[in-house]
PDB file of C-alpha atoms in Angstrom:
ATOM      1  CA  MET A1085      58.265  35.704   3.339  1.00 42.00           C
ATOM      2  CA  ALA A1086      60.219  34.701   0.338  1.00 41.00           C
ATOM      3  CA  ASP A1087      58.737  31.015   0.143  1.00 42.00           C
ATOM      4  CA  ARG A1088      55.141  32.653   0.369  1.00 40.00           C
ATOM      5  CA  ASP A1089      53.061  30.972  -2.283  1.00 40.00           C
ATOM      6  CA  GLU A1090      53.080  32.836  -5.103  1.00 38.00           C
ATOM      7  CA  SER A1091      49.693  32.242  -6.124  1.00 37.00           C
ATOM      8  CA  LEU A1092      48.749  34.440  -3.400  1.00 35.00           C
ATOM      9  CA  THR A1093      51.381  37.819  -4.165  1.00 36.00           C
ATOM     10  CA  ALA A1094      50.003  40.593  -6.424  1.00 38.00           C
ATOM     11  CA  GLY A1095      52.007  39.816  -9.488  1.00 40.00           C
ATOM     12  CA  GLY A1096      51.742  35.605  -8.957  1.00 43.00           C
ATOM     13  CA  PRO A1097      49.202  33.541 -11.302  1.00 42.00           C
ATOM     14  CA  ALA A1098      45.492  33.490 -10.478  1.00 43.00           C
ATOM     15  CA  ALA A1099      44.386  30.850  -7.754  1.00 43.00           C
ATOM     16  CA  THR A1100      42.787  27.953  -9.298  1.00 43.00           C
ATOM     17  CA  PRO A1101      38.832  27.970  -8.498  1.00 46.00           C
ATOM     18  CA  PRO A1102      37.610  25.060  -6.848  1.00 44.00           C
ATOM     19  CA  VAL A1103      36.087  22.405  -8.980  1.00 43.00           C
ATOM     20  CA  SER A1104      32.519  22.202  -8.341  1.00 46.00           C
ATOM     21  CA  ARG A1105      30.049  19.089  -9.599  1.00 44.00           C
ATOM     22  CA  PRO A1106      27.115  20.219 -11.616  1.00 48.00           C
ATOM     23  CA  ALA A1107      23.810  20.189  -9.679  1.00 48.00           C
ATOM     24  CA  ARG A1108      21.890  16.714 -10.262  1.00 45.00           C
ATOM     25  CA  LYS A1109      18.984  17.635 -12.311  1.00 49.00           C
ATOM     26  CA  LYS A1110      15.869  16.041 -11.140  1.00 46.00           C
ATOM     27  CA  LYS A1111      14.344  13.883 -13.681  1.00 49.00           C
ATOM     28  CA  ARG A1112      10.977  15.252 -14.571  1.00 58.00           C
ATOM     29  CA  ARG A1113       8.044  12.807 -15.383  1.00 56.00           C
ATOM     30  CA  ALA A1114       6.675  12.961 -18.986  1.00 59.00           C
ATOM     31  CA  PRO A1115       3.539  14.448 -19.279  1.00 63.00           C
ATOM     32  CA  ALA A1116       0.567  11.592 -19.543  1.00 62.00           C
ATOM     33  CA  ASP A1117      -0.087  10.786 -23.262  1.00 73.00           C
ATOM     34  CA  PRO A1118      -3.577  12.326 -23.752  1.00 74.00           C
ATOM     35  CA  LYS A1119      -4.564   9.139 -25.819  1.00 64.00           C
ATOM     36  CA  THR A1120      -3.152   6.795 -22.817  1.00 64.00           C
ATOM     37  CA  GLU A1121      -4.975   8.735 -20.302  1.00 62.00           C
ATOM     38  CA  GLN A1122      -8.234   8.970 -22.274  1.00 62.00           C
ATOM     39  CA  ARG A1123      -8.081   5.195 -22.585  1.00 64.00           C
ATOM     40  CA  ARG A1124      -7.458   4.638 -18.815  1.00 59.00           C
ATOM     41  CA  ARG A1125     -10.471   6.651 -18.010  1.00 66.00           C
ATOM     42  CA  ARG A1126     -12.576   4.487 -20.219  1.00 66.00           C
ATOM     43  CA  ARG A1127     -11.280   1.435 -18.703  1.00 65.00           C
ATOM     44  CA  GLU A1128     -12.411   2.645 -15.247  1.00 63.00           C
ATOM     45  CA  ARG A1129     -15.731   3.919 -16.379  1.00 73.00           C
ATOM     46  CA  ARG A1130     -16.305   0.461 -18.090  1.00 77.00           C
ATOM     47  CA  TRP A1131     -16.031  -1.262 -14.664  1.00 81.00           C
ATOM     48  CA  LEU A1132     -17.899   0.811 -12.770  1.00 79.00           C
ATOM     49  CA  LYS A1133     -21.084  -0.090 -14.634  1.00 85.00           C
ATOM     50  CA  PRO A1134     -23.400  -3.028 -13.443  1.00 86.00           C
ATOM     51  CA  LEU A1135     -23.023  -6.329 -15.079  1.00 91.00           C
ATOM     52  CA  ASP A1136     -26.506  -6.343 -16.526  1.00 91.00           C
ATOM     53  CA  THR A1137     -25.838  -8.669 -19.503  1.00 94.00           C
ATOM     54  CA  PRO A1138     -24.140 -12.059 -20.001  1.00 94.00           C
ATOM     55  CA  ARG A1139     -21.970 -10.753 -22.423  1.00 94.00           C
ATOM     56  CA  LYS A1140     -20.475  -8.097 -19.587  1.00 94.00           C
ATOM     57  CA  ARG A1141     -20.356 -10.644 -16.897  1.00 94.00           C
ATOM     58  CA  LEU A1142     -18.415 -12.907 -18.907  1.00 96.00           C
ATOM     59  CA  LYS A1143     -15.800  -9.910 -19.934  1.00 95.00           C
ATOM     60  CA  ALA A1144     -15.453  -8.897 -16.222  1.00 95.00           C
ATOM     61  CA  TRP A1145     -14.589 -12.393 -15.297  1.00 96.00           C
ATOM     62  CA  ALA A1146     -12.221 -12.700 -18.196  1.00 96.00           C
ATOM     63  CA  ASN A1147     -10.758  -9.719 -17.046  1.00 95.00           C
ATOM     64  CA  MET A1148     -10.378 -10.805 -13.552  1.00 95.00           C
ATOM     65  CA  LEU A1149      -8.946 -13.957 -14.378  1.00 95.00           C
ATOM     66  CA  LEU A1150      -6.442 -13.256 -17.200  1.00 95.00           C
ATOM     67  CA  VAL A1151      -5.728  -9.370 -16.538  1.00 93.00           C
ATOM     68  CA  ASP A1152      -5.802  -8.959 -13.242  1.00 93.00           C
ATOM     69  CA  HIS A1153      -4.055 -12.256 -12.552  1.00 93.00           C
ATOM     70  CA  GLY A1154      -7.050 -13.900 -10.746  1.00 94.00           C
ATOM     71  CA  ILE A1155      -6.269 -17.115 -12.295  1.00 94.00           C
ATOM     72  CA  PHE A1156      -3.602 -17.480  -9.241  1.00 93.00           C
ATOM     73  CA  ARG A1157      -6.047 -16.410  -6.629  1.00 94.00           C
ATOM     74  CA  ALA A1158      -8.689 -18.895  -7.779  1.00 92.00           C
ATOM     75  CA  LEU A1159      -5.985 -21.338  -6.614  1.00 92.00           C
ATOM     76  CA  TYR A1160      -4.818 -19.551  -3.553  1.00 95.00           C
ATOM     77  CA  SER A1161      -6.562 -16.504  -2.074  1.00 96.00           C
ATOM     78  CA  ASN A1162      -4.067 -15.758   0.811  1.00 97.00           C
ATOM     79  CA  THR A1163      -7.216 -15.453   3.105  1.00 98.00           C
ATOM     80  CA  HIS A1164      -6.500 -15.371   7.038  1.00 98.00           C
ATOM     81  CA  ARG A1165      -8.596 -14.580   9.945  1.00 98.00           C
ATOM     82  CA  VAL A1166      -6.397 -12.665  12.219  1.00 98.00           C
ATOM     83  CA  THR A1167      -8.662 -11.886  14.886  1.00 98.00           C
ATOM     84  CA  ALA A1168     -12.324 -12.328  15.663  1.00 98.00           C
ATOM     85  CA  LEU A1169     -12.631  -8.807  14.147  1.00 98.00           C
ATOM     86  CA  MET A1170     -10.180  -8.608  11.184  1.00 98.00           C
ATOM     87  CA  TRP A1171      -9.378 -10.922   8.148  1.00 98.00           C
ATOM     88  CA  ARG A1172      -7.252 -10.473   5.395  1.00 98.00           C
ATOM     89  CA  SER A1173      -6.933 -11.525   1.958  1.00 98.00           C
ATOM     90  CA  ALA A1174      -5.665 -11.068  -1.992  1.00 97.00           C
ATOM     91  CA  GLN A1175      -8.493  -9.582  -4.008  1.00 97.00           C
ATOM     92  CA  PRO A1176     -11.561 -11.750  -3.308  1.00 97.00           C
ATOM     93  CA  MET A1177     -13.610 -13.647  -6.128  1.00 97.00           C
ATOM     94  CA  PRO A1178     -17.019 -13.542  -5.489  1.00 97.00           C
ATOM     95  CA  HIS A1179     -16.934 -17.149  -3.638  1.00 97.00           C
ATOM     96  CA  HIS A1180     -14.562 -15.713  -1.494  1.00 97.00           C
ATOM     97  CA  ILE A1181     -16.870 -12.731  -0.384  1.00 98.00           C
ATOM     98  CA  ARG A1182     -19.762 -15.307   0.256  1.00 98.00           C
ATOM     99  CA  ARG A1183     -17.534 -17.329   2.685  1.00 97.00           C
ATOM    100  CA  PHE A1184     -16.670 -14.340   4.366  1.00 98.00           C
ATOM    101  CA  ALA A1185     -20.187 -13.271   4.830  1.00 98.00           C
ATOM    102  CA  ARG A1186     -21.665 -16.925   5.774  1.00 98.00           C
ATOM    103  CA  ALA A1187     -18.564 -16.779   8.496  1.00 98.00           C
ATOM    104  CA  GLY A1188     -20.434 -13.478  10.021  1.00 98.00           C
ATOM    105  CA  GLY A1189     -18.349 -10.721   8.268  1.00 98.00           C
ATOM    106  CA  ALA A1190     -19.705  -7.347   7.756  1.00 98.00           C
ATOM    107  CA  THR A1191     -17.405  -5.047   5.717  1.00 98.00           C
ATOM    108  CA  VAL A1192     -14.905  -5.475   3.126  1.00 98.00           C
ATOM    109  CA  VAL A1193     -12.337  -2.794   2.382  1.00 98.00           C
ATOM    110  CA  SER A1194     -10.357  -2.690  -0.717  1.00 97.00           C
ATOM    111  CA  LEU A1195      -6.868  -1.256  -0.239  1.00 97.00           C
ATOM    112  CA  ARG A1196      -6.352  -1.012  -4.115  1.00 95.00           C
ATOM    113  CA  GLY A1197      -6.129   2.309  -5.835  1.00 81.00           C
ATOM    114  CA  GLY A1198      -7.357   1.319  -9.458  1.00 69.00           C
ATOM    115  CA  THR A1199     -10.479   0.542 -11.161  1.00 74.00           C
ATOM    116  CA  GLN A1200      -9.597  -0.905 -14.250  1.00 82.00           C
ATOM    117  CA  PHE A1201     -10.286  -4.499 -13.565  1.00 93.00           C
ATOM    118  CA  GLY A1202     -13.178  -6.785 -14.034  1.00 94.00           C
ATOM    119  CA  SER A1203     -12.530  -7.838 -10.201  1.00 95.00           C
ATOM    120  CA  LEU A1204     -14.170  -4.572  -9.244  1.00 95.00           C
ATOM    121  CA  PRO A1205     -17.788  -4.799 -10.363  1.00 95.00           C
ATOM    122  CA  LEU A1206     -17.956  -8.683  -9.558  1.00 96.00           C
ATOM    123  CA  GLU A1207     -16.643  -7.617  -6.020  1.00 96.00           C
ATOM    124  CA  LEU A1208     -19.163  -4.589  -5.672  1.00 95.00           C
ATOM    125  CA  GLU A1209     -22.017  -7.239  -7.093  1.00 96.00           C
ATOM    126  CA  ALA A1210     -20.988  -9.909  -4.383  1.00 97.00           C
ATOM    127  CA  CYS A1211     -21.063  -7.518  -1.798  1.00 97.00           C
ATOM    128  CA  ASP A1212     -24.461  -6.245  -2.355  1.00 97.00           C
ATOM    129  CA  THR A1213     -25.693  -9.469  -2.856  1.00 97.00           C
ATOM    130  CA  GLU A1214     -24.750 -10.602   0.490  1.00 98.00           C
ATOM    131  CA  GLY A1215     -25.360  -7.435   2.300  1.00 98.00           C
ATOM    132  CA  LEU A1216     -21.907  -6.456   3.194  1.00 98.00           C
ATOM    133  CA  GLU A1217     -20.500  -2.957   3.364  1.00 98.00           C
ATOM    134  CA  PHE A1218     -18.027  -2.072   0.814  1.00 97.00           C
ATOM    135  CA  GLU A1219     -15.422   0.567   1.425  1.00 97.00           C
ATOM    136  CA  THR A1220     -12.090   1.660  -0.069  1.00 96.00           C
ATOM    137  CA  ILE A1221      -8.852   3.022   1.595  1.00 97.00           C
ATOM    138  CA  VAL A1222      -6.200   3.618  -0.811  1.00 94.00           C
ATOM    139  CA  LEU A1223      -2.812   2.492   0.009  1.00 95.00           C
ATOM    140  CA  ARG A1224       0.582   2.348  -2.125  1.00 93.00           C
ATOM    141  CA  SER A1225       2.873  -0.931  -1.476  1.00 93.00           C
ATOM    142  CA  ARG A1226       6.125   1.035  -2.173  1.00 91.00           C
ATOM    143  CA  GLY A1227       5.257   4.296  -0.489  1.00 94.00           C
ATOM    144  CA  LEU A1228       4.175   5.603   2.482  1.00 97.00           C
ATOM    145  CA  PRO A1229       0.952   7.665   3.359  1.00 96.00           C
ATOM    146  CA  LYS A1230       1.185  11.365   4.046  1.00 97.00           C
ATOM    147  CA  ARG A1231       0.702  12.284   7.892  1.00 97.00           C
ATOM    148  CA  ASP A1232      -2.996  13.838   7.049  1.00 98.00           C
ATOM    149  CA  GLU A1233      -3.691  10.599   5.030  1.00 97.00           C
ATOM    150  CA  LEU A1234      -2.607   8.429   7.617  1.00 98.00           C
ATOM    151  CA  LEU A1235      -4.419  10.242  10.591  1.00 98.00           C
ATOM    152  CA  GLU A1236      -7.405   9.921   8.395  1.00 98.00           C
ATOM    153  CA  THR A1237      -7.320   6.453   7.905  1.00 98.00           C
ATOM    154  CA  LEU A1238      -6.770   5.746  11.588  1.00 98.00           C
ATOM    155  CA  ASP A1239     -10.121   7.748  12.154  1.00 98.00           C
ATOM    156  CA  ARG A1240     -11.694   5.425   9.443  1.00 98.00           C
ATOM    157  CA  LEU A1241     -10.943   2.432  10.775  1.00 98.00           C
ATOM    158  CA  GLU A1242     -12.668   3.136  14.222  1.00 98.00           C
ATOM    159  CA  THR A1243     -16.189   3.710  12.081  1.00 98.00           C
ATOM    160  CA  LEU A1244     -16.043   0.062  10.118  1.00 98.00           C
ATOM    161  CA  GLU A1245     -18.237  -2.480  10.951  1.00 98.00           C
ATOM    162  CA  THR A1246     -16.877  -5.557  12.253  1.00 98.00           C
ATOM    163  CA  PRO A1247     -15.636  -8.207  11.454  1.00 98.00           C
ATOM    164  CA  VAL A1248     -13.960  -6.420   8.350  1.00 98.00           C
ATOM    165  CA  LEU A1249     -11.876  -7.990   5.682  1.00 98.00           C
ATOM    166  CA  PHE A1250      -9.043  -6.163   4.487  1.00 98.00           C
ATOM    167  CA  HIS A1251      -7.597  -6.971   0.743  1.00 98.00           C
ATOM    168  CA  CYS A1252      -5.334  -5.471  -1.826  1.00 97.00           C
ATOM    169  CA  LYS A1253      -4.382  -7.275  -4.991  1.00 96.00           C
ATOM    170  CA  SER A1254      -1.896 -10.272  -3.533  1.00 95.00           C
ATOM    171  CA  GLY A1255      -2.630 -10.056   0.286  1.00 97.00           C
ATOM    172  CA  ALA A1256       0.772  -9.590   1.019  1.00 96.00           C
ATOM    173  CA  ASP A1257       2.112  -5.951   1.346  1.00 97.00           C
ATOM    174  CA  ARG A1258      -0.722  -3.256   1.810  1.00 97.00           C
ATOM    175  CA  ALA A1259      -3.320  -5.818   3.561  1.00 98.00           C
ATOM    176  CA  GLY A1260      -0.379  -6.670   5.763  1.00 98.00           C
ATOM    177  CA  PHE A1261       0.454  -2.982   6.646  1.00 98.00           C
ATOM    178  CA  MET A1262      -3.277  -2.487   7.178  1.00 98.00           C
ATOM    179  CA  SER A1263      -3.900  -5.119   9.464  1.00 98.00           C
ATOM    180  CA  GLY A1264      -0.878  -3.963  11.629  1.00 98.00           C
ATOM    181  CA  LEU A1265      -2.461  -0.672  11.922  1.00 98.00           C
ATOM    182  CA  TRP A1266      -5.671  -2.034  12.741  1.00 98.00           C
ATOM    183  CA  LEU A1267      -4.156  -4.433  15.614  1.00 98.00           C
ATOM    184  CA  MET A1268      -2.296  -1.584  17.036  1.00 98.00           C
ATOM    185  CA  HIS A1269      -5.020   1.200  16.848  1.00 98.00           C
ATOM    186  CA  ILE A1270      -8.155  -0.562  17.564  1.00 98.00           C
ATOM    187  CA  GLU A1271      -7.277  -3.714  18.998  1.00 98.00           C
ATOM    188  CA  GLY A1272      -4.504  -2.351  21.262  1.00 97.00           C
ATOM    189  CA  ALA A1273      -1.782  -4.688  20.013  1.00 97.00           C
ATOM    190  CA  ASP A1274       1.939  -4.418  20.474  1.00 96.00           C
ATOM    191  CA  VAL A1275       4.061  -3.206  17.510  1.00 96.00           C
ATOM    192  CA  ALA A1276       5.973  -6.498  17.498  1.00 96.00           C
ATOM    193  CA  THR A1277       2.331  -8.114  16.927  1.00 97.00           C
ATOM    194  CA  ALA A1278       1.619  -5.452  14.137  1.00 98.00           C
ATOM    195  CA  GLN A1279       5.140  -6.131  12.297  1.00 97.00           C
ATOM    196  CA  ALA A1280       4.395  -9.768  12.365  1.00 97.00           C
ATOM    197  CA  GLN A1281       1.371  -9.165   9.689  1.00 98.00           C
ATOM    198  CA  LEU A1282       4.255  -8.152   7.166  1.00 98.00           C
ATOM    199  CA  SER A1283       5.969 -11.691   6.537  1.00 96.00           C
ATOM    200  CA  LEU A1284       6.995 -14.040   4.307  1.00 95.00           C
ATOM    201  CA  ALA A1285       4.415 -16.384   5.234  1.00 96.00           C
ATOM    202  CA  TYR A1286       1.778 -14.142   3.616  1.00 96.00           C
ATOM    203  CA  GLY A1287       3.878 -13.447   0.504  1.00 94.00           C
ATOM    204  CA  HIS A1288       5.820 -10.083   1.798  1.00 95.00           C
ATOM    205  CA  PHE A1289       9.624  -9.405   1.008  1.00 92.00           C
ATOM    206  CA  ARG A1290      10.958  -7.052   3.473  1.00 90.00           C
ATOM    207  CA  ARG A1291      13.911  -6.576   1.623  1.00 88.00           C
ATOM    208  CA  SER A1292      12.000  -5.488  -1.628  1.00 91.00           C
ATOM    209  CA  LYS A1293      10.786  -1.774  -2.284  1.00 93.00           C
ATOM    210  CA  THR A1294       7.802  -2.767  -0.259  1.00 94.00           C
ATOM    211  CA  GLY A1295       9.919  -2.972   2.750  1.00 95.00           C
ATOM    212  CA  ILE A1296       9.247   0.500   3.307  1.00 96.00           C
ATOM    213  CA  LEU A1297       6.041  -0.497   5.263  1.00 97.00           C
ATOM    214  CA  ASP A1298       8.110  -2.565   7.538  1.00 97.00           C
ATOM    215  CA  ALA A1299      10.401   0.531   8.035  1.00 97.00           C
ATOM    216  CA  PHE A1300       7.251   2.246   9.119  1.00 98.00           C
ATOM    217  CA  PHE A1301       6.879   0.056  12.336  1.00 97.00           C
ATOM    218  CA  GLU A1302      10.547   0.104  12.690  1.00 96.00           C
ATOM    219  CA  ALA A1303      10.355   3.891  13.155  1.00 96.00           C
ATOM    220  CA  TYR A1304       7.593   3.867  15.596  1.00 96.00           C
ATOM    221  CA  ALA A1305       9.195   0.934  17.723  1.00 95.00           C
ATOM    222  CA  ALA A1306      12.673   2.825  17.712  1.00 93.00           C
ATOM    223  CA  ASP A1307      10.838   6.056  18.856  1.00 91.00           C
ATOM    224  CA  GLN A1308       9.036   4.189  21.550  1.00 89.00           C
ATOM    225  CA  SER A1309      12.444   2.390  22.586  1.00 85.00           C
ATOM    226  CA  GLN A1310      14.000   5.590  23.138  1.00 81.00           C
ATOM    227  CA  ALA A1311      10.993   6.963  24.979  1.00 72.00           C
ATOM    228  CA  ALA A1312      11.562   3.580  27.382  1.00 67.00           C
ATOM    229  CA  THR A1313      14.956   4.683  28.648  1.00 67.00           C
ATOM    230  CA  GLY A1314      13.400   7.663  30.153  1.00 63.00           C
ATOM    231  CA  ASP A1315      15.753  10.240  29.049  1.00 58.00           C
ATOM    232  CA  GLY A1316      13.188  12.774  29.318  1.00 56.00           C
ATOM    233  CA  ALA A1317      13.731  13.338  25.404  1.00 58.00           C
ATOM    234  CA  HIS A1318      10.639  11.260  24.268  1.00 64.00           C
ATOM    235  CA  GLN A1319       7.475  10.278  25.564  1.00 74.00           C
ATOM    236  CA  GLN A1320       5.488   6.956  25.326  1.00 83.00           C
ATOM    237  CA  LEU A1321       3.058   7.677  22.709  1.00 93.00           C
ATOM    238  CA  SER A1322       0.282   5.794  20.969  1.00 95.00           C
ATOM    239  CA  LEU A1323       0.251   4.844  17.223  1.00 97.00           C
ATOM    240  CA  ARG A1324      -2.133   7.790  16.546  1.00 97.00           C
ATOM    241  CA  GLU A1325      -0.174  10.038  18.828  1.00 96.00           C
ATOM    242  CA  TRP A1326       3.066   9.316  17.321  1.00 96.00           C
ATOM    243  CA  VAL A1327       1.336   9.896  13.774  1.00 97.00           C
ATOM    244  CA  ALA A1328      -0.026  13.146  14.572  1.00 97.00           C
ATOM    245  CA  THR A1329       3.463  14.551  16.329  1.00 95.00           C
ATOM    246  CA  ARG A1330       6.580  12.508  15.239  1.00 95.00           C
ATOM    247  CA  TYR A1331       5.785  10.252  11.952  1.00 97.00           C
ATOM    248  CA  ASP A1332       8.204  11.617   9.250  1.00 97.00           C
ATOM    249  CA  PRO A1333       7.543   9.792   6.147  1.00 97.00           C
ATOM    250  CA  ALA A1334      10.407  11.495   4.168  1.00 96.00           C
ATOM    251  CA  ALA A1335      12.969  10.611   6.637  1.00 96.00           C
ATOM    252  CA  ILE A1336      12.038   7.079   6.806  1.00 97.00           C
ATOM    253  CA  ARG A1337      12.115   6.878   3.158  1.00 95.00           C
ATOM    254  CA  ALA A1338      15.639   8.572   3.289  1.00 95.00           C
ATOM    255  CA  ALA A1339      16.860   5.884   5.375  1.00 93.00           C
ATOM    256  CA  PHE A1340      15.238   2.878   3.717  1.00 94.00           C
ATOM    257  CA  ARG A1341      17.306   0.849   1.157  1.00 89.00           C
ATOM    258  CA  PRO A1342      15.796  -2.068  -0.902  1.00 88.00           C
ATOM    259  CA  ALA A1343      17.612  -5.137  -2.018  1.00 74.00           C
ATOM    260  CA  GLY A1344      17.989  -5.242  -5.612  1.00 61.00           C
ATOM    261  CA  LEU A1345      17.091  -9.057  -6.038  1.00 52.00           C
ATOM    262  CA  ALA A1346      14.118  -8.893  -3.526  1.00 48.00           C
ATOM    263  CA  SER A1347      13.140  -6.029  -5.502  1.00 50.00           C
ATOM    264  CA  LEU A1348      13.408  -8.049  -9.062  1.00 52.00           C
ATOM    265  CA  ILE A1349      11.056 -10.698  -7.455  1.00 53.00           C
ATOM    266  CA  GLY A1350       8.372  -8.563  -6.133  1.00 51.00           C
ATOM    267  CA  ASP A1351       8.073  -6.080  -8.832  1.00 57.00           C
ATOM    268  CA  GLY A1352       9.632  -7.987 -12.185  1.00 52.00           C
ATOM    269  CA  ILE A1353       8.599 -11.872 -11.712  1.00 51.00           C
ATOM    270  CA  LEU A1354       5.661 -11.384  -9.278  1.00 52.00           C
ATOM    271  CA  ARG A1355       4.476  -7.982 -10.812  1.00 55.00           C
ATOM    272  CA  ARG A1356       2.973  -6.381  -7.458  1.00 60.00           C
ATOM    273  CA  GLU A1357       1.049  -3.428  -7.549  1.00 66.00           C
TER     274      GLU A1357
END
């Protein structure tokens, strides 16, 4: 026992405590500036009012074209008739809504959360003029809905009068995700058909932060693939059954890794919502 480590003997030096890294503190969001929040609410209230004067109408058009980047959608609206029951597009202008109505459309669904742009009152007015239903289902392009939110969305899809037009700002990300949900839940399409709605052909970058929407369908496909092996650990589930019992948005987010260049294009250059 002579060569026993002296740090363990009664008279030896004390053992060196293990080095531990301090816990990383979560960044807290700074509280919203009251003046900034007040200005945001004022903008929202402004565009919820009817366009009852030429001046208000001119301001709405100017805001839609210049502030909400509608000048680009005037050149390309990213409108696609996916099936007889469902269309998808970027934020429509009044003449796009008229064209949808004349093609037999019944319902316009905005997937945008904000009401701070002149696009909104022009859209509401056009839908009212053309006799179309207008609905809002808010989605995020860089995040997944909670389970209860997604179940509510699937239930609402069953109530929409068709043909329906889904739109976000650019028609690339949220419109693609909702189109995929519609195809699977309402029209019985397979997951590969749904995933195709999130494609570069529509302007979607799957390697950017918006690729979290692809990860949703990939998670469902992987789960169903395990069920198809017949190992007894999983069962084949419909999309709604899977969302109700196995959908785990936190796990999907944790496994997702966006690419820096793709995110720079989507967030910095194209300035997607």
